[in-house]
Coordinates of C-alpha atoms in Angstrom, one line a residue:
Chain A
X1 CA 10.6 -25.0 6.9
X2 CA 6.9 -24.3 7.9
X3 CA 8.3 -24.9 11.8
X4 CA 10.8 -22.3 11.3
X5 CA 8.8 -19.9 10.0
X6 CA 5.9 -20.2 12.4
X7 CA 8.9 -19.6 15.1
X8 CA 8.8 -15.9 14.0
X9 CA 5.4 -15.7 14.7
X10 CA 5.2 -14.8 18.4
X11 CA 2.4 -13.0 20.1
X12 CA 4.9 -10.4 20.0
X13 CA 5.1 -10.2 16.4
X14 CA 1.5 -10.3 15.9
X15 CA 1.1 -7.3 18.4
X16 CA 4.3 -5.6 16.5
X17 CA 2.6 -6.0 13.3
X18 CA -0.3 -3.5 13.7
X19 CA 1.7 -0.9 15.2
X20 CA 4.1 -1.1 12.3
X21 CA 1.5 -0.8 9.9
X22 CA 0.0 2.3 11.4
X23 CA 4.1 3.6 11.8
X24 CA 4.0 3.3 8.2
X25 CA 1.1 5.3 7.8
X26 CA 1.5 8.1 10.0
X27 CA 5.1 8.7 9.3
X28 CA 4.2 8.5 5.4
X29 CA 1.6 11.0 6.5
X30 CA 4.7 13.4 8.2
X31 CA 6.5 13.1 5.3
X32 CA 3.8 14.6 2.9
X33 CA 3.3 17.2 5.5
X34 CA 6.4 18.2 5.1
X35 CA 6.1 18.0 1.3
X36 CA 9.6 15.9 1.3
X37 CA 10.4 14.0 -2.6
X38 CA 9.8 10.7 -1.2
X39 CA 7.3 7.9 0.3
X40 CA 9.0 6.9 3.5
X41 CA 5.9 4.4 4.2
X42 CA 7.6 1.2 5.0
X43 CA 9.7 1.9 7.8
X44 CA 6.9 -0.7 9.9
X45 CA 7.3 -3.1 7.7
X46 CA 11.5 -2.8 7.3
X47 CA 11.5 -2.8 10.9
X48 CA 9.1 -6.2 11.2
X49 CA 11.5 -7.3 8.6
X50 CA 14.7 -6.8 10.5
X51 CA 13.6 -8.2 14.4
X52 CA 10.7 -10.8 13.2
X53 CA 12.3 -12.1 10.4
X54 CA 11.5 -11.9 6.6
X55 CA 8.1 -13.8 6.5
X56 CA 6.7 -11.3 9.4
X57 CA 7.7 -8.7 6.9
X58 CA 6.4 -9.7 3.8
X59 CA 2.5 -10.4 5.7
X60 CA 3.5 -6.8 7.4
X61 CA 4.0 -5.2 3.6
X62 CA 1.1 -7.3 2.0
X63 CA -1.6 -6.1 4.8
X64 CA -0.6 -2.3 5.4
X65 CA -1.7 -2.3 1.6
X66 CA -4.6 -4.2 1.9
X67 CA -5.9 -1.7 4.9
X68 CA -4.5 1.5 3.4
X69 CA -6.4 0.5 0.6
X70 CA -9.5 0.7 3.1
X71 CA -9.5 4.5 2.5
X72 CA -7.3 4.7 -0.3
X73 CA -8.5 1.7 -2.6
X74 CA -5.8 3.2 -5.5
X75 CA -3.3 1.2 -3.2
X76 CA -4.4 -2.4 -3.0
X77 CA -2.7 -3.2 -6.2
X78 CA 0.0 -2.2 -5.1
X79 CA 0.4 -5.1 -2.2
X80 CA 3.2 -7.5 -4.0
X81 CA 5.5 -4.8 -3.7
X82 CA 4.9 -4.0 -0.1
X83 CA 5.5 -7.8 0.6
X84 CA 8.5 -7.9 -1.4
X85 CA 10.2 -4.9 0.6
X86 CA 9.1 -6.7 3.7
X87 CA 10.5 -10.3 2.7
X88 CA 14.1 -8.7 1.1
X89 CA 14.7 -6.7 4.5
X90 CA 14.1 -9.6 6.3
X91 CA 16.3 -11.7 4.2
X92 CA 19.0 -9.0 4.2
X93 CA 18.7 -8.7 8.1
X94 CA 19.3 -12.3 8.4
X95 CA 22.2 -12.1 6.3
X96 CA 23.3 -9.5 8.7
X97 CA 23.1 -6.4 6.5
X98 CA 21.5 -4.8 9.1
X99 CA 24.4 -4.4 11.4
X100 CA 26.4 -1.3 10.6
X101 CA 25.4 2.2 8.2
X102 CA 27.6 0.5 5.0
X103 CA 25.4 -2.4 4.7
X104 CA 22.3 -1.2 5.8
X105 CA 23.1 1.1 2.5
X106 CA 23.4 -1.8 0.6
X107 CA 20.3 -3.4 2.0
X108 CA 18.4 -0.2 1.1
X109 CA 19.3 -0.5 -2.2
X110 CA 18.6 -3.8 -2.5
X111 CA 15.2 -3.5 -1.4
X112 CA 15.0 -0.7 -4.0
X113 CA 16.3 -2.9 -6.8
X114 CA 13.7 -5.7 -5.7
X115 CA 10.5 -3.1 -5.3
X116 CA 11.5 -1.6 -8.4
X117 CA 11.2 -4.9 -10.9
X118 CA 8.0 -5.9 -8.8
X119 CA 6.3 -2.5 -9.8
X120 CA 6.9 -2.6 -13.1
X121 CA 4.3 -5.2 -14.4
X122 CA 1.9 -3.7 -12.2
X123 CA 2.5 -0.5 -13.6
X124 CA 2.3 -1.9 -17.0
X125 CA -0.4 -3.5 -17.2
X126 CA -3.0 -1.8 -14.8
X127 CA -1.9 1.6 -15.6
X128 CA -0.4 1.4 -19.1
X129 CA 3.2 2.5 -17.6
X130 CA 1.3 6.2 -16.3
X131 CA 0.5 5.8 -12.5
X132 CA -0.8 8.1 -10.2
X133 CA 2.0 8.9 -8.3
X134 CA 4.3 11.9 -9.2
X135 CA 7.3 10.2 -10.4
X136 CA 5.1 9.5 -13.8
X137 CA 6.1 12.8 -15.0
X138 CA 9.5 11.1 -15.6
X139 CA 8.4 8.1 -17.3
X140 CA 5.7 10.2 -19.4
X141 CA 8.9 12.0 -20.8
X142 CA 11.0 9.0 -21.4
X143 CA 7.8 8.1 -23.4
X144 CA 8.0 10.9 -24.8
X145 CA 11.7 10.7 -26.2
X146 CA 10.6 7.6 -27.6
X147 CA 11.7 5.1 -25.1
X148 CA 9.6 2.0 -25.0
X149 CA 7.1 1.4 -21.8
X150 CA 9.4 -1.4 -20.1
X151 CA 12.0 0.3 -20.0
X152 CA 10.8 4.0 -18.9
X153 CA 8.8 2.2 -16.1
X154 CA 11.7 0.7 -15.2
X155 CA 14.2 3.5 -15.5
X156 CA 11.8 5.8 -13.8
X157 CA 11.8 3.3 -10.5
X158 CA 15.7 3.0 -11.0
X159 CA 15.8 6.9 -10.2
X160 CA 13.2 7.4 -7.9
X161 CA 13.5 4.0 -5.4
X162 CA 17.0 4.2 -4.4
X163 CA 16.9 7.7 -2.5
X164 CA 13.3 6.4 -0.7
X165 CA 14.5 3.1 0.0
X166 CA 17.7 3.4 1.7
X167 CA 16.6 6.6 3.3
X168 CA 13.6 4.0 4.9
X169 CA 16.4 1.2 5.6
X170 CA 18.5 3.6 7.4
X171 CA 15.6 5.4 9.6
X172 CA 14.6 1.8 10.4
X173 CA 18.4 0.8 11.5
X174 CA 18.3 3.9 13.4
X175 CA 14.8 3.1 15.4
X176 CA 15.7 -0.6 16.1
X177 CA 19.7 1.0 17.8
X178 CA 17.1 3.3 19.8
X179 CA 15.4 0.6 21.4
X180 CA 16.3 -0.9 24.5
X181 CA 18.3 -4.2 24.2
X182 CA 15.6 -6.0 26.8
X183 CA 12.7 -5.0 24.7
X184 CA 14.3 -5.8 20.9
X185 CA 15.3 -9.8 23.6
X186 CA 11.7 -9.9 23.5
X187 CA 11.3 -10.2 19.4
X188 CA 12.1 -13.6 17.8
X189 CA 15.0 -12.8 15.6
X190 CA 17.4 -10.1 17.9
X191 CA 20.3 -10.9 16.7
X192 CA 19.8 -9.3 13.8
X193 CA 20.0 -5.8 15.3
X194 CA 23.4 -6.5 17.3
X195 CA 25.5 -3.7 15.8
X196 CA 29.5 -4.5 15.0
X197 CA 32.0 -2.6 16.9
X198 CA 33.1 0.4 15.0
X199 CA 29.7 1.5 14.3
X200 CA 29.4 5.5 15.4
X201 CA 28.4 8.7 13.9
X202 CA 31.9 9.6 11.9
X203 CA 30.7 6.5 10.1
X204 CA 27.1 7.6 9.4
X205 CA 28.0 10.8 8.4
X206 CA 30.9 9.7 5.7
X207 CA 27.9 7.0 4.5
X208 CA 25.8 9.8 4.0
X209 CA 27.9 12.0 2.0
X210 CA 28.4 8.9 0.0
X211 CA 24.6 8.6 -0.8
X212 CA 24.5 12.7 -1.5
X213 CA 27.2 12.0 -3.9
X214 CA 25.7 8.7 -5.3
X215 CA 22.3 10.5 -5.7
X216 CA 23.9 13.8 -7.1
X217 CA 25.6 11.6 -9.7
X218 CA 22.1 10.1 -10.7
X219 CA 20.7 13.4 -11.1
X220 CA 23.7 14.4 -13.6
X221 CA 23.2 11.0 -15.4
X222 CA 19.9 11.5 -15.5
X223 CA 20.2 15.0 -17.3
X224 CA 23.0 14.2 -19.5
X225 CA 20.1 11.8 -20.8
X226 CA 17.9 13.9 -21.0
X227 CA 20.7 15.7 -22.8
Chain B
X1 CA -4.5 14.8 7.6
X2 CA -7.3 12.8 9.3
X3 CA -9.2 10.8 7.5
X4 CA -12.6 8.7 7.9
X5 CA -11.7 5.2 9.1
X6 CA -14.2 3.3 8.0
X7 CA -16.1 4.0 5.1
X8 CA -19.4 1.5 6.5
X9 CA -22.8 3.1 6.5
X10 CA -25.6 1.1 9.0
X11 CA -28.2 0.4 6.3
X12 CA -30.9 -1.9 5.9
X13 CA -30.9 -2.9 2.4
X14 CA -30.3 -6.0 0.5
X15 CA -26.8 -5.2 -0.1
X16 CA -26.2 -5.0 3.6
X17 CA -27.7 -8.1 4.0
X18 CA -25.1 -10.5 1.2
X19 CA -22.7 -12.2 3.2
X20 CA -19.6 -10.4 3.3
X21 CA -17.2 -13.1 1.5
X22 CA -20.0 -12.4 -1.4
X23 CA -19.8 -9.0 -1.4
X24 CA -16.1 -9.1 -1.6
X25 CA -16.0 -11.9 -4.3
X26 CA -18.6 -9.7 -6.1
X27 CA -16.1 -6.8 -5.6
X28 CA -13.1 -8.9 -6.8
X29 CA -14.7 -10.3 -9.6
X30 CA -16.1 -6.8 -11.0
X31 CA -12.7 -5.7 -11.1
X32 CA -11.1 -9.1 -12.6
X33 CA -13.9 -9.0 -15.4
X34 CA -13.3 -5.1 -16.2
X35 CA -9.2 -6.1 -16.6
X36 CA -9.6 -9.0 -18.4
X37 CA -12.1 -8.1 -21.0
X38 CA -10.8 -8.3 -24.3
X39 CA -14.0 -5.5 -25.4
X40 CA -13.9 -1.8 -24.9
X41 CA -16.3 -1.0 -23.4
X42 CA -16.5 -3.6 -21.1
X43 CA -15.4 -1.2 -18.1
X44 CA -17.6 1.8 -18.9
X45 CA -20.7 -0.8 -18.8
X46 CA -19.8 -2.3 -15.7
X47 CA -19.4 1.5 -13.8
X48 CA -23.0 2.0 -15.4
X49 CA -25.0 -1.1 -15.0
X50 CA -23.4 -2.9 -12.2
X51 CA -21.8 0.0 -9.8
X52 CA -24.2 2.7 -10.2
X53 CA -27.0 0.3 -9.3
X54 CA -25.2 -1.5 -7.0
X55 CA -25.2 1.5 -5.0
X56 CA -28.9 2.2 -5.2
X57 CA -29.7 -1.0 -4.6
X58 CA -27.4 -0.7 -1.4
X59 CA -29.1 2.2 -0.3
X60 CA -25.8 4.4 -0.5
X61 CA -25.9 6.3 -3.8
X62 CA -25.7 9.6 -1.7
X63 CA -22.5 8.4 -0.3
X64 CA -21.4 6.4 -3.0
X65 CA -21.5 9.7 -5.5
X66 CA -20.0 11.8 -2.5
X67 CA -16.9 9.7 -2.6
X68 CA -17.4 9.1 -6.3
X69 CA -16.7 13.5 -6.7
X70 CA -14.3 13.2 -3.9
X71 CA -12.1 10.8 -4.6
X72 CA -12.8 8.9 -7.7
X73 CA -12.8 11.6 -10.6
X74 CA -9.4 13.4 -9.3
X75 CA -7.9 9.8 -9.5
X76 CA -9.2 8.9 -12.6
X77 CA -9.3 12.7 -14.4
X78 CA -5.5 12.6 -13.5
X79 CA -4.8 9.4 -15.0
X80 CA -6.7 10.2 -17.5
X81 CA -4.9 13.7 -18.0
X82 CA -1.2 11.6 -17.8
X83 CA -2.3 9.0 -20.3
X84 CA -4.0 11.3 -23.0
X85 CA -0.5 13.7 -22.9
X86 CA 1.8 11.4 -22.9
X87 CA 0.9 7.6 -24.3
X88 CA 3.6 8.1 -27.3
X89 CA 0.9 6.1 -29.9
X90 CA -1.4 7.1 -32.8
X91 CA -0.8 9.2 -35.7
X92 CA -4.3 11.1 -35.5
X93 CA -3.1 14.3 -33.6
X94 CA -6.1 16.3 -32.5
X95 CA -3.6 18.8 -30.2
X96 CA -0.6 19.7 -29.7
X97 CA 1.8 21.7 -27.3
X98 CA 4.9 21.9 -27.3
X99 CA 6.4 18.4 -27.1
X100 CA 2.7 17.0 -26.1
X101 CA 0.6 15.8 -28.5
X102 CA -3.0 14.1 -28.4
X103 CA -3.8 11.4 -30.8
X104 CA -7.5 9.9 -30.8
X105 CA -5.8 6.7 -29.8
X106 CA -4.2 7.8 -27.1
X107 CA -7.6 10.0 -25.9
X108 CA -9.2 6.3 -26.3
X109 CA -6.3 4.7 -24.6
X110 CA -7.1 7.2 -21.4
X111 CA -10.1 6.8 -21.7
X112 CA -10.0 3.3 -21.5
X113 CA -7.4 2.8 -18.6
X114 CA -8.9 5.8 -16.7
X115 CA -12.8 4.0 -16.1
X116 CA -10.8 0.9 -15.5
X117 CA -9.3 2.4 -12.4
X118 CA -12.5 4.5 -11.4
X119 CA -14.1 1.1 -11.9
X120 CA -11.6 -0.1 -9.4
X121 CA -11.9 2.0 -6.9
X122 CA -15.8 2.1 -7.1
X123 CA -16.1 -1.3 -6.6
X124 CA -13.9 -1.3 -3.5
X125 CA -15.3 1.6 -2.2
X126 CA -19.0 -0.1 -2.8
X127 CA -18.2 -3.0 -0.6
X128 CA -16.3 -0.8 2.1
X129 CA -19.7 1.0 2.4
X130 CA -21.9 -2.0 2.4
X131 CA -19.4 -4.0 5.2
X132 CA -18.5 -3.3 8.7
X133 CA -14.8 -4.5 8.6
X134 CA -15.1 -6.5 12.2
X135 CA -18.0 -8.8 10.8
X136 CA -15.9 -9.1 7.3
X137 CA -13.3 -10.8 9.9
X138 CA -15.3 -12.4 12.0
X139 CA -16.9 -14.4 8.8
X140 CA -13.8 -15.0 7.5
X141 CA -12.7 -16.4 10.8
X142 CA -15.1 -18.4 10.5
X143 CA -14.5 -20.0 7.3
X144 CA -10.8 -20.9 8.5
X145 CA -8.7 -17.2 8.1
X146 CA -6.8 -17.9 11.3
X147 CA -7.5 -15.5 13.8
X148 CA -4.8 -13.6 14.0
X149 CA -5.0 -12.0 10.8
X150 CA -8.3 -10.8 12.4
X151 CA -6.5 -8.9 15.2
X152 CA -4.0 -7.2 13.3
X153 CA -6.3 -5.8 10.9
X154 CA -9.1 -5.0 13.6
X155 CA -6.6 -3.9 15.3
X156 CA -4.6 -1.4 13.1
X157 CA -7.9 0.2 12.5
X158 CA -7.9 0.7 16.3
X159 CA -4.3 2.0 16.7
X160 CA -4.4 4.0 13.3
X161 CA -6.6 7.1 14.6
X162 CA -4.8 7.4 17.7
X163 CA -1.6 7.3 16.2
X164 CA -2.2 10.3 13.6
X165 CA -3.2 12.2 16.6
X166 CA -0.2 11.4 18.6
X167 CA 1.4 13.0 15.1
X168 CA -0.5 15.8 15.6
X169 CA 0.8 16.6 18.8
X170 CA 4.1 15.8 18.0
X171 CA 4.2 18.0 15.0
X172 CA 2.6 20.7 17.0
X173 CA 4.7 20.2 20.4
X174 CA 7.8 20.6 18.2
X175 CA 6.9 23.2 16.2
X176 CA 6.2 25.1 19.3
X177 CA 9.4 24.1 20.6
X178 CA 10.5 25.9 17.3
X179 CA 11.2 23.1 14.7
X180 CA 11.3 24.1 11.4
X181 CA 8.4 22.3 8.7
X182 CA 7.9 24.5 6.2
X183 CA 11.2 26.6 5.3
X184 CA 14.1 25.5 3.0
X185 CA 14.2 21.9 1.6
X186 CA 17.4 20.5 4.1
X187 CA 15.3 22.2 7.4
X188 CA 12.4 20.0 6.2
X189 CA 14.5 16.9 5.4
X190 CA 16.2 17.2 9.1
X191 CA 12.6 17.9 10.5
X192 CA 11.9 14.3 10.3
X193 CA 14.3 12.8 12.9
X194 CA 12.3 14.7 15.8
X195 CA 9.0 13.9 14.3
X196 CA 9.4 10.4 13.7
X197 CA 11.6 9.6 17.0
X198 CA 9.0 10.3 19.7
X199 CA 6.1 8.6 17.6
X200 CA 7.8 4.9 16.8
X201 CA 9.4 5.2 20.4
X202 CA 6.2 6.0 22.0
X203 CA 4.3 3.7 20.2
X204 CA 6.8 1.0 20.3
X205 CA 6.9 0.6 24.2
X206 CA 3.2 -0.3 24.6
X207 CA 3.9 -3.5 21.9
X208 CA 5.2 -5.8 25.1
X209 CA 2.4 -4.0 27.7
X210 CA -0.2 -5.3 24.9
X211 CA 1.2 -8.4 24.6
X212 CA 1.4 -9.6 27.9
X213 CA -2.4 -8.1 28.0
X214 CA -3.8 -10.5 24.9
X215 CA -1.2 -13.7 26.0
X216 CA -3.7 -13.6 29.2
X217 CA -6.8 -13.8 27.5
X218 CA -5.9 -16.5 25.5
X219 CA -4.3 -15.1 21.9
X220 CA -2.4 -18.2 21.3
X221 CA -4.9 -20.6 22.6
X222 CA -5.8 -23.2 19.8
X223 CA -9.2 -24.0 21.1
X224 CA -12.1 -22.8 18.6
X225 CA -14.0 -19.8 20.4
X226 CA -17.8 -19.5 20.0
X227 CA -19.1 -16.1 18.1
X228 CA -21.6 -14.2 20.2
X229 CA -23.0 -12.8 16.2
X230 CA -23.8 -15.2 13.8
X231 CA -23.6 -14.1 9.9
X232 CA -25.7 -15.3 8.1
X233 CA -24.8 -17.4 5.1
X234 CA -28.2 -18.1 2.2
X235 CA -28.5 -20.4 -0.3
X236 CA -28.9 -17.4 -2.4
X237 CA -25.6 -16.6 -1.7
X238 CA -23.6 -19.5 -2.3
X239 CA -25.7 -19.5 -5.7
X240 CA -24.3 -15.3 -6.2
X241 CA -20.9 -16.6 -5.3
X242 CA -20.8 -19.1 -7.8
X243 CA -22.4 -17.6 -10.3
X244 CA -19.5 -14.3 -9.8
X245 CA -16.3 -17.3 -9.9
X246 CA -17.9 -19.0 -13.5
X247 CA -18.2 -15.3 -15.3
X248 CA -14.5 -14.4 -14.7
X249 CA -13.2 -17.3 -15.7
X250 CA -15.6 -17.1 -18.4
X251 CA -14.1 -13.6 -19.3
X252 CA -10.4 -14.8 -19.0
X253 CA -11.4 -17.8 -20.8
X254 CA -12.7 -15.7 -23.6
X255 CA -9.5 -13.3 -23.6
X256 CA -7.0 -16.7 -24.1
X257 CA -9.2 -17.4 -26.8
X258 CA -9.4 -14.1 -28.8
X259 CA -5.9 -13.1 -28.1

């Protein structure tokens, strides 16, 4: 077990890992720029996830915390959920879910589904259910329609992980078919990243309308409940 | 966009001179004790009588109550703001709007949450102003943290600055190519493609140059390298240390047992 996991852990995943952490921070840093609804910050660590294998990804996840919280401390707490997203992608890529747009959908929502129950207890028992992010304006008002904390933390990251994860899985899927084969031959795990025949843009684009229609469903659910 | 990297002020004081696996235990333990406490007011004591002097015994007050302004109140005011508006509890309403009301429990409730963060943060930010983060790692190194945990996070704080300035460029060469950042919400969304392309590709094409670099000075090597700085480790600290690990398990001890 231990042997197979320290087989991940190459000189080139432990140069890999830094730059992935400080992907995940600048392109988080893009995305607030451009004042877009979602995080994007774990692109790195999906990507660790996906050519160094799930264990790279987790200690990818758990440390781009621990140093974003070097300048923004309100993160560290955050770190279980960083390594979860990094572990699942890693487990999904083994799995091979990482090999054409359909199942890196699926991966990206179930790396939503995982970060989602790990935030919860954090959320509800440092911050009382009311973080500081934006999305708490949703779970303040399921609060306020007298849903208990649980479950508005939990609905709250039902409707807002989904759209940020898979939109992460799929930008990392994209970056990793970008690379040149001899380069991604140089990471433990390439396997993972060989794509199945089939696999072109006709097929990204119908998956995409799928996820507009998916999301535009949520948001109509999500009203009707609100009613 | 660009932020300050490391928060460490060079300081002579006695703060500066605790080993740094003290100074984060102290740290850890501040913010364990202020969770755990069954009491009140245990958090708004601790930000009074521990962190404030803390920082003057440090020598860093100035910078302490800078970041304090700066970071720490907009974190904590907005928490506070969220949790007094919209905690559902209490009867006692002292305001209302609309569908928001503010009971005194819920003010407490803010109130109490709200210090625990600031609490948080002040701690952290305490021991990031006392610590220079490459002699944090080298101690820790020491002690048995195997080395490569070391380089990534000396080295992320390396790559981190000149990565947001190869975004800077980026946004700025495309932008001047005509990309659009700030218009409808679908030109933004497709704005990121461009952006994000040429910075993971660029950056990603150095990881094997770097590798080759640090596999010939010995990365993987599993000999144990001598430290040109020593950090020194006092009696007085292993006694802090101690003394830090027996008052939070006192504290969770004491919250099993009133609970």
């Amino acid at each position: 077990m231990f042997d197979k996991i320290k087989k991940d852990f190459t000189t080139m995943t432990w140069v890999l890992i830094p730059v992935a952490i400080a992907i995940n921070i600048a392109i988080g840093q893009i995305v607030v720029l451009l004042k877009l609804p979602v995080f994007l910050d774990s692109i790195g660590t999906v990507l660790v996830g996906i050519i160094c294998g799930p264990w790279a990804g987790a200690l990818t996840g758990a440390l781009a915390n621990t140093i974003w919280g070097l300048f923004n401390p309100d993160s560290l707490p955050w770190w279980p959920v960083a390594f979860f997203i990094g572990l699942v992608a890693g487990l999904c890529a083994n799995a091979g879910l990482f090999k054409n747009w359909w199942k890196v959908i699926l991966s990206g929502f179930l790396i939503a589904l995982t970060a989602a129950i790990v935030s919860t207890p954090i959320s509800v028992y440092l911050y009382g259910g009311i973080t500081a992010s934006g999305s708490s304006f949703i779970t303040a008002y399921l609060l306020q329609t007298g849903q208990g904390i649980w479950s508005a933390v939990v609905s709250t990251s039902f409707l807002t992980e989904p759209v940020d994860k898979i939109t992460t899985a799929m930008l990392a899927f994209a970056i990793v078919q970008g690379l040149s084969k001899r380069l991604v031959a140089r990471f433990p795990r390439p396997e993972n990243a060989e794509v199945e025949e089939g696999t072109n843009r006709t097929q990204l684009i119908i998956a995409l309308v799928v996820v507009v229609v998916v999301i535009a469903l949520g948001f109509l659910v999500r009203n009707m409940l609100a009613g | 966009m660009h932020e300050r990297l490391s928060y460490y002020v060079k300081r002579d004081s006695a703060l500066h001179r605790l080993n740094p696996l003290t100074k984060i235990i102290l740290a850890l333990s501040i913010v364990l004790v202020s969770i755990v406490s069954p009491w009140y007011w245990t958090a708004h004591i601790l930000l009074l009588l521990v962190i404030v002097p803390l920082s003057f015994a440090g020598r860093v007050s100035r910078e302490y109550f800078t970041s304090a302004i700066r970071l720490i109140l907009p974190a904590a005011g907005f928490i506070f703001l969220m949790q007094a508006f919209f905690q559902p509890i209490g009867n006692t309403v002292i305001f209302k709007y609309l569908f928001l009301d503010v009971t005194q429990e819920s003010l407490s409730f803010a109130f109490r949450i709200s210090t625990r963060i600031a609490v948080m943060i002040s701690a952290f930010t305490l021991f990031l102003l006392t610590t220079h983060p490459s002699e944090l790692m080298s101690d820790l190194t020491r002690r048995g943290l195997p080395p490569q945990f070391a380089y990534v996070i000396i080295s992320t704080l390396q790559i981190l600055p000149q990565m947001q300035a190869k975004a800077q460029t980026i946004i700025a060469a495309q932008r001047s190519r005509g990309l659009d950042t700030e218009s409808t919400f679908f030109k933004r969304a497709g704005s990121v493609v461009p952006l994000v392309g040429p910075l993971v590709f660029g950056s990603l094409v150095e990881v094997e140059e770097r590798a080759i670099a640090i596999e010939a000075r010995g990365f993987t090597s599993k000999s144990i390298k001598t430290s040109l700085h020593e950090i020194p480790d006092s009696l007085s600290d292993k006694i802090i240390r101690w003394v830090l690990i027996l008052l939070v398990l006192l504290s969770i001890a004491l919250k099993i047992w009133l609970s």
